[in-house]
């Protein structure tokens, strides 16, 4: 009887570990998908904001230094 209870206890621990691992991996996958979607959403938003702002002002000293 003791061996049966021990085997059941080990099985439960292994199942808990597997479920914890699967839960952790699931959280990481969901987080990565969320970050990727936000990044993909931000690209056109940032490009639109940059084009609406117009060209950056260039200092005359910078133009003189490059020439």
Short mmCIF file of C-alpha atoms in Angstrom, two decimals:
data_model
loop_
_atom_site.label_atom_id
_atom_site.label_comp_id
_atom_site.label_asym_id
_atom_site.label_seq_id
_atom_site.Cartn_x
_atom_site.Cartn_y
_atom_site.Cartn_z
CA UNK A 1 0.00 0.00 0.00
CA UNK A 2 2.83 2.35 0.81
CA UNK A 3 4.38 1.87 -2.63
CA UNK A 4 1.07 2.65 -4.32
CA UNK A 5 0.67 5.88 -2.37
CA UNK A 6 4.29 6.83 -3.12
CA UNK A 7 3.84 6.18 -6.84
CA UNK A 8 0.65 8.24 -6.84
CA UNK A 9 2.45 11.06 -5.04
CA UNK A 10 5.29 11.06 -7.57
CA UNK A 11 2.88 10.95 -10.46
CA UNK A 12 1.00 13.92 -9.06
CA UNK A 13 4.23 15.87 -8.59
CA UNK A 14 5.31 15.11 -12.16
CA UNK A 15 1.93 16.17 -13.49
CA UNK A 16 2.02 19.37 -11.46
CA UNK A 17 5.51 20.14 -12.74
CA UNK A 18 4.43 19.52 -16.32
CA UNK A 19 1.34 21.68 -15.92
CA UNK A 20 3.41 24.46 -14.31
CA UNK A 21 5.92 24.25 -17.14
CA UNK A 22 3.17 24.33 -19.77
CA UNK A 23 1.55 27.29 -17.99
CA UNK A 24 4.88 29.17 -17.93
CA UNK A 25 5.61 28.44 -21.57
CA UNK A 26 2.06 29.50 -22.46
CA UNK A 27 2.52 32.80 -20.63
CA UNK A 28 5.81 33.47 -22.44
CA UNK A 29 4.26 32.68 -25.84
CA UNK A 30 1.25 34.91 -25.16
CA UNK A 31 3.52 37.73 -23.93
CA UNK A 32 5.74 37.49 -27.02
CA UNK A 33 2.70 37.56 -29.32
CA UNK A 34 1.38 40.62 -27.50
CA UNK A 35 4.71 42.44 -27.76
CA UNK A 36 4.98 41.55 -31.46
CA UNK A 37 1.46 42.77 -32.19
CA UNK A 38 2.08 46.06 -30.37
CA UNK A 39 5.35 46.54 -32.26
CA UNK A 40 3.67 45.83 -35.59
CA UNK A 41 0.87 48.26 -34.70
CA UNK A 42 3.37 50.96 -33.72
CA UNK A 43 5.34 50.92 -36.98
CA UNK A 44 2.68 52.58 -39.18
CA UNK A 45 1.62 54.87 -36.31
CA UNK A 46 5.19 56.10 -35.82
CA UNK A 47 5.74 56.45 -39.57
CA UNK A 48 2.55 58.49 -39.91
CA UNK A 49 3.54 60.70 -36.98
CA UNK A 50 7.01 61.22 -38.44
CA UNK A 51 5.71 62.13 -41.88
CA UNK A 52 3.09 64.48 -40.39
CA UNK A 53 5.78 66.28 -38.39
CA UNK A 54 7.73 67.10 -41.52
CA UNK A 55 11.48 67.13 -42.00
CA UNK A 56 13.76 67.66 -39.03
CA UNK A 57 15.27 71.13 -38.70
CA UNK A 58 18.94 71.16 -39.62
CA UNK A 59 21.31 73.55 -37.92
CA UNK A 60 23.39 75.74 -40.24
CA UNK A 61 26.53 74.80 -38.33
CA UNK A 62 25.88 71.13 -39.09
CA UNK A 63 25.54 71.91 -42.82
CA UNK A 64 28.80 73.90 -42.67
CA UNK A 65 30.58 71.07 -40.89
CA UNK A 66 29.52 68.51 -43.50
CA UNK A 67 30.46 70.65 -46.50
#
